[in-house]
Amino acid sequence: MNSSVDVLVFDLGGVLVDWNGIDPLVKLSQGRLDPEQARRFWMETPWIAELDTGACTPEAFSAAMAEHLGLDIDAKEMTAQLDSWLRGAFPGAAEMLARLGARHRLAVLSNNNALHWGKIEREFDLLHRFDKLFASHLIGLRKPDDAAYRHVQQELGVAAGRIAFFDDNIECVDAARRAGWQAFHTKGLDQVQAALRANGWLD
């Protein structure tokens, strides 16, 4: 990896923010889904793409999700469950971003939706620390689609190799590497900080 970068780009859920839609989904499915199947549900189900790109409301998604998985739960309760799975910023995330922002441009590239984005804006004290925000439901593009990375790079106006990217899903990391970004598979803040320090981006 080239240790020189112009922009540090972060996913949110599982990287800077405590979001766990895997274990609760395994529980709701009553064991029909194992953890890897639950993770892939969030990456591959067509209704997720609709939600992530702003093509459907969280409420419509909740109804479809409950039906698709055969869950004994109505849309209102499913929406409440989805909201509860987003718990808050990892301790130390805001402070880390403040330190990084003194030396680097910072951006978010996150598969997200109106329900969770609103909660992050209201409660998590993170988004104002970034120079650019690329939320899938606002830009109409989602990871790991190549178009999402092209869009972000164009908007940032930097060479691909001068972008460093941190994500907890390997599919998204692999896509970023194909785009020429420096990409790191990190789960949780400790792994993010370890990658940053290894490259000299965090003291």
CSV table of C-alpha atoms in Angstrom, one decimal:
chain,number,residue,atom,x,y,z
A,1,MET,CA,0.0,0.0,0.0
A,2,ASN,CA,1.0,3.6,-0.7
A,3,SER,CA,1.1,5.4,2.6
A,4,SER,CA,0.4,8.8,1.0
A,5,VAL,CA,-3.3,9.7,0.7
A,6,ASP,CA,-5.5,12.7,0.1
A,7,VAL,CA,-8.8,11.4,1.5
A,8,LEU,CA,-9.8,8.9,4.1
A,9,VAL,CA,-13.2,7.3,3.3
A,10,PHE,CA,-15.1,5.4,6.0
A,11,ASP,CA,-18.1,3.1,6.0
A,12,LEU,CA,-20.3,3.7,9.0
A,13,GLY,CA,-22.1,0.6,10.3
A,14,GLY,CA,-19.6,-1.9,11.8
A,15,VAL,CA,-16.7,0.6,11.3
A,16,LEU,CA,-17.5,3.8,13.1
A,17,VAL,CA,-21.0,3.0,14.3
A,18,ASP,CA,-22.4,0.1,16.3
A,19,TRP,CA,-24.8,-1.6,14.0
A,20,ASN,CA,-25.6,-5.2,14.3
A,21,GLY,CA,-28.3,-6.5,11.9
A,22,ILE,CA,-26.8,-10.0,11.9
A,23,ASP,CA,-27.3,-11.5,15.3
A,24,PRO,CA,-30.9,-10.1,15.7
A,25,LEU,CA,-31.8,-11.4,12.2
A,26,VAL,CA,-30.5,-14.9,13.1
A,27,LYS,CA,-32.7,-14.7,16.2
A,28,LEU,CA,-35.8,-13.4,14.3
A,29,SER,CA,-35.4,-16.1,11.7
A,30,GLN,CA,-35.5,-18.7,14.5
A,31,GLY,CA,-32.2,-20.2,13.2
A,32,ARG,CA,-33.2,-20.5,9.6
A,33,LEU,CA,-30.4,-18.1,8.8
A,34,ASP,CA,-26.9,-18.6,10.1
A,35,PRO,CA,-24.7,-15.5,10.7
A,36,GLU,CA,-23.1,-15.6,7.2
A,37,GLN,CA,-26.5,-16.0,5.5
A,38,ALA,CA,-27.8,-13.0,7.6
A,39,ARG,CA,-24.8,-10.9,6.5
A,40,ARG,CA,-25.3,-11.8,2.9
A,41,PHE,CA,-29.0,-11.0,3.2
A,42,TRP,CA,-28.0,-7.3,3.8
A,43,MET,CA,-25.6,-7.4,0.9
A,44,GLU,CA,-27.6,-9.3,-1.8
A,45,THR,CA,-31.4,-9.2,-1.3
A,46,PRO,CA,-33.1,-7.0,-3.9
A,47,TRP,CA,-35.3,-5.3,-1.3
A,48,ILE,CA,-32.1,-4.1,0.4
A,49,ALA,CA,-30.9,-2.5,-2.8
A,50,GLU,CA,-34.3,-0.7,-3.0
A,51,LEU,CA,-34.0,0.5,0.5
A,52,ASP,CA,-30.3,1.5,0.2
A,53,THR,CA,-30.9,3.5,-2.9
A,54,GLY,CA,-33.9,5.4,-1.6
A,55,ALA,CA,-36.3,3.6,-4.0
A,56,CYS,CA,-38.6,2.5,-1.1
A,57,THR,CA,-39.4,3.7,2.4
A,58,PRO,CA,-38.1,1.9,5.5
A,59,GLU,CA,-41.7,1.0,6.3
A,60,ALA,CA,-42.3,-0.7,2.9
A,61,PHE,CA,-39.0,-2.4,3.2
A,62,SER,CA,-39.9,-3.7,6.7
A,63,ALA,CA,-43.1,-5.2,5.4
A,64,ALA,CA,-41.3,-6.9,2.5
A,65,MET,CA,-38.5,-8.1,4.7
A,66,ALA,CA,-40.9,-9.7,7.2
A,67,GLU,CA,-42.8,-11.4,4.4
A,68,HIS,CA,-39.6,-12.5,2.6
A,69,LEU,CA,-38.1,-14.1,5.7
A,70,GLY,CA,-41.4,-15.5,6.9
A,71,LEU,CA,-41.2,-13.6,10.2
A,72,ASP,CA,-44.1,-13.4,12.6
A,73,ILE,CA,-43.9,-9.7,12.9
A,74,ASP,CA,-45.8,-6.7,11.4
A,75,ALA,CA,-44.2,-3.9,9.5
A,76,LYS,CA,-44.4,-1.4,12.4
A,77,GLU,CA,-42.6,-3.7,14.8
A,78,MET,CA,-40.1,-4.7,12.1
A,79,THR,CA,-39.3,-1.0,11.5
A,80,ALA,CA,-38.8,-0.5,15.3
A,81,GLN,CA,-36.5,-3.5,15.4
A,82,LEU,CA,-34.4,-2.1,12.5
A,83,ASP,CA,-34.1,1.2,14.3
A,84,SER,CA,-33.0,-0.5,17.5
A,85,TRP,CA,-30.2,-2.4,15.8
A,86,LEU,CA,-28.3,0.9,15.2
A,87,ARG,CA,-27.0,1.7,18.7
A,88,GLY,CA,-24.6,4.6,18.5
A,89,ALA,CA,-21.1,5.6,17.5
A,90,PHE,CA,-18.3,3.4,18.8
A,91,PRO,CA,-16.6,5.1,21.9
A,92,GLY,CA,-13.7,7.1,20.7
A,93,ALA,CA,-14.9,7.4,17.1
A,94,ALA,CA,-15.7,11.2,17.2
A,95,GLU,CA,-12.4,11.9,18.9
A,96,MET,CA,-10.5,9.9,16.3
A,97,LEU,CA,-12.2,11.7,13.5
A,98,ALA,CA,-11.3,15.1,15.0
A,99,ARG,CA,-7.6,14.1,15.1
A,100,LEU,CA,-7.7,12.8,11.6
A,101,GLY,CA,-9.5,15.8,10.3
A,102,ALA,CA,-6.7,18.1,11.3
A,103,ARG,CA,-4.4,16.4,8.7
A,104,HIS,CA,-6.7,14.7,6.1
A,105,ARG,CA,-9.9,15.2,4.2
A,106,LEU,CA,-12.5,12.8,5.5
A,107,ALA,CA,-15.5,11.3,3.7
A,108,VAL,CA,-18.3,8.8,4.4
A,109,LEU,CA,-19.3,6.1,1.8
A,110,SER,CA,-22.2,4.2,3.5
A,111,ASN,CA,-25.0,1.9,2.3
A,112,ASN,CA,-27.7,3.6,4.3
A,113,ASN,CA,-31.4,4.5,4.5
A,114,ALA,CA,-33.7,7.3,5.6
A,115,LEU,CA,-34.4,5.6,9.0
A,116,HIS,CA,-30.8,5.1,10.1
A,117,TRP,CA,-29.4,8.2,8.5
A,118,GLY,CA,-31.9,10.4,10.4
A,119,LYS,CA,-30.9,8.7,13.7
A,120,ILE,CA,-27.2,9.2,12.9
A,121,GLU,CA,-27.7,12.9,12.1
A,122,ARG,CA,-29.7,13.5,15.3
A,123,GLU,CA,-27.9,11.4,17.9
A,124,PHE,CA,-24.3,10.4,16.9
A,125,ASP,CA,-22.2,13.6,16.7
A,126,LEU,CA,-20.3,12.3,13.7
A,127,LEU,CA,-21.4,13.6,10.3
A,128,HIS,CA,-20.3,17.2,10.8
A,129,ARG,CA,-16.7,15.9,11.1
A,130,PHE,CA,-16.6,14.8,7.5
A,131,ASP,CA,-15.9,17.0,4.4
A,132,LYS,CA,-18.1,14.9,2.1
A,133,LEU,CA,-21.0,12.5,2.8
A,134,PHE,CA,-22.0,9.8,0.3
A,135,ALA,CA,-25.0,7.9,1.6
A,136,SER,CA,-26.4,5.4,-0.8
A,137,HIS,CA,-30.1,6.4,-0.3
A,138,LEU,CA,-29.1,10.0,-1.2
A,139,ILE,CA,-26.8,9.4,-4.2
A,140,GLY,CA,-28.9,6.5,-5.6
A,141,LEU,CA,-25.8,4.2,-5.7
A,142,ARG,CA,-24.7,1.5,-3.3
A,143,LYS,CA,-21.6,-0.6,-2.6
A,144,PRO,CA,-20.2,-2.8,-4.0
A,145,ASP,CA,-21.5,-1.6,-7.3
A,146,ASP,CA,-18.5,-0.1,-9.3
A,147,ALA,CA,-20.6,3.0,-10.1
A,148,ALA,CA,-20.6,4.0,-6.5
A,149,TYR,CA,-16.8,4.2,-6.3
A,150,ARG,CA,-16.6,6.0,-9.6
A,151,HIS,CA,-19.1,8.6,-8.4
A,152,VAL,CA,-17.3,9.2,-5.1
A,153,GLN,CA,-13.9,9.5,-6.8
A,154,GLN,CA,-15.2,12.0,-9.3
A,155,GLU,CA,-16.8,14.1,-6.5
A,156,LEU,CA,-13.7,14.0,-4.5
A,157,GLY,CA,-11.6,15.0,-7.4
A,158,VAL,CA,-8.5,12.9,-6.5
A,159,ALA,CA,-6.6,10.0,-8.1
A,160,ALA,CA,-7.9,6.6,-7.1
A,161,GLY,CA,-4.6,5.6,-5.4
A,162,ARG,CA,-4.8,8.6,-3.1
A,163,ILE,CA,-8.1,7.4,-1.5
A,164,ALA,CA,-7.9,5.1,1.6
A,165,PHE,CA,-11.2,3.2,2.4
A,166,PHE,CA,-12.3,1.3,5.4
A,167,ASP,CA,-15.2,-1.2,5.3
A,168,ASP,CA,-16.4,-4.2,7.3
A,169,ASN,CA,-17.8,-6.1,4.3
A,170,ILE,CA,-15.1,-7.8,2.1
A,171,GLU,CA,-17.2,-7.4,-1.0
A,172,CYS,CA,-17.1,-3.6,-0.6
A,173,VAL,CA,-13.3,-3.7,0.1
A,174,ASP,CA,-12.7,-5.9,-3.0
A,175,ALA,CA,-14.7,-3.5,-5.2
A,176,ALA,CA,-12.7,-0.5,-3.9
A,177,ARG,CA,-9.5,-2.3,-4.7
A,178,ARG,CA,-10.7,-2.9,-8.2
A,179,ALA,CA,-11.3,0.8,-8.5
A,180,GLY,CA,-7.7,1.4,-7.5
A,181,TRP,CA,-8.3,2.6,-4.0
A,182,GLN,CA,-6.3,1.6,-1.0
A,183,ALA,CA,-8.9,-0.4,0.8
A,184,PHE,CA,-8.9,-2.1,4.3
A,185,HIS,CA,-11.2,-4.8,5.6
A,186,THR,CA,-11.8,-3.5,9.2
A,187,LYS,CA,-14.4,-4.5,11.7
A,188,GLY,CA,-14.9,-2.2,14.7
A,189,LEU,CA,-12.9,0.8,15.7
A,190,ASP,CA,-9.9,-1.1,17.0
A,191,GLN,CA,-9.2,-2.5,13.6
A,192,VAL,CA,-9.7,0.8,11.9
A,193,GLN,CA,-7.2,2.5,14.2
A,194,ALA,CA,-4.7,-0.3,13.8
A,195,ALA,CA,-4.8,0.1,10.0
A,196,LEU,CA,-4.6,3.9,10.3
A,197,ARG,CA,-1.5,3.6,12.6
A,198,ALA,CA,0.2,1.0,10.4
A,199,ASN,CA,0.1,3.5,7.5
A,200,GLY,CA,1.1,6.5,9.6
A,201,TRP,CA,-2.2,8.3,9.3
A,202,LEU,CA,-3.0,8.2,13.0
A,203,ASP,CA,-0.5,9.0,15.7
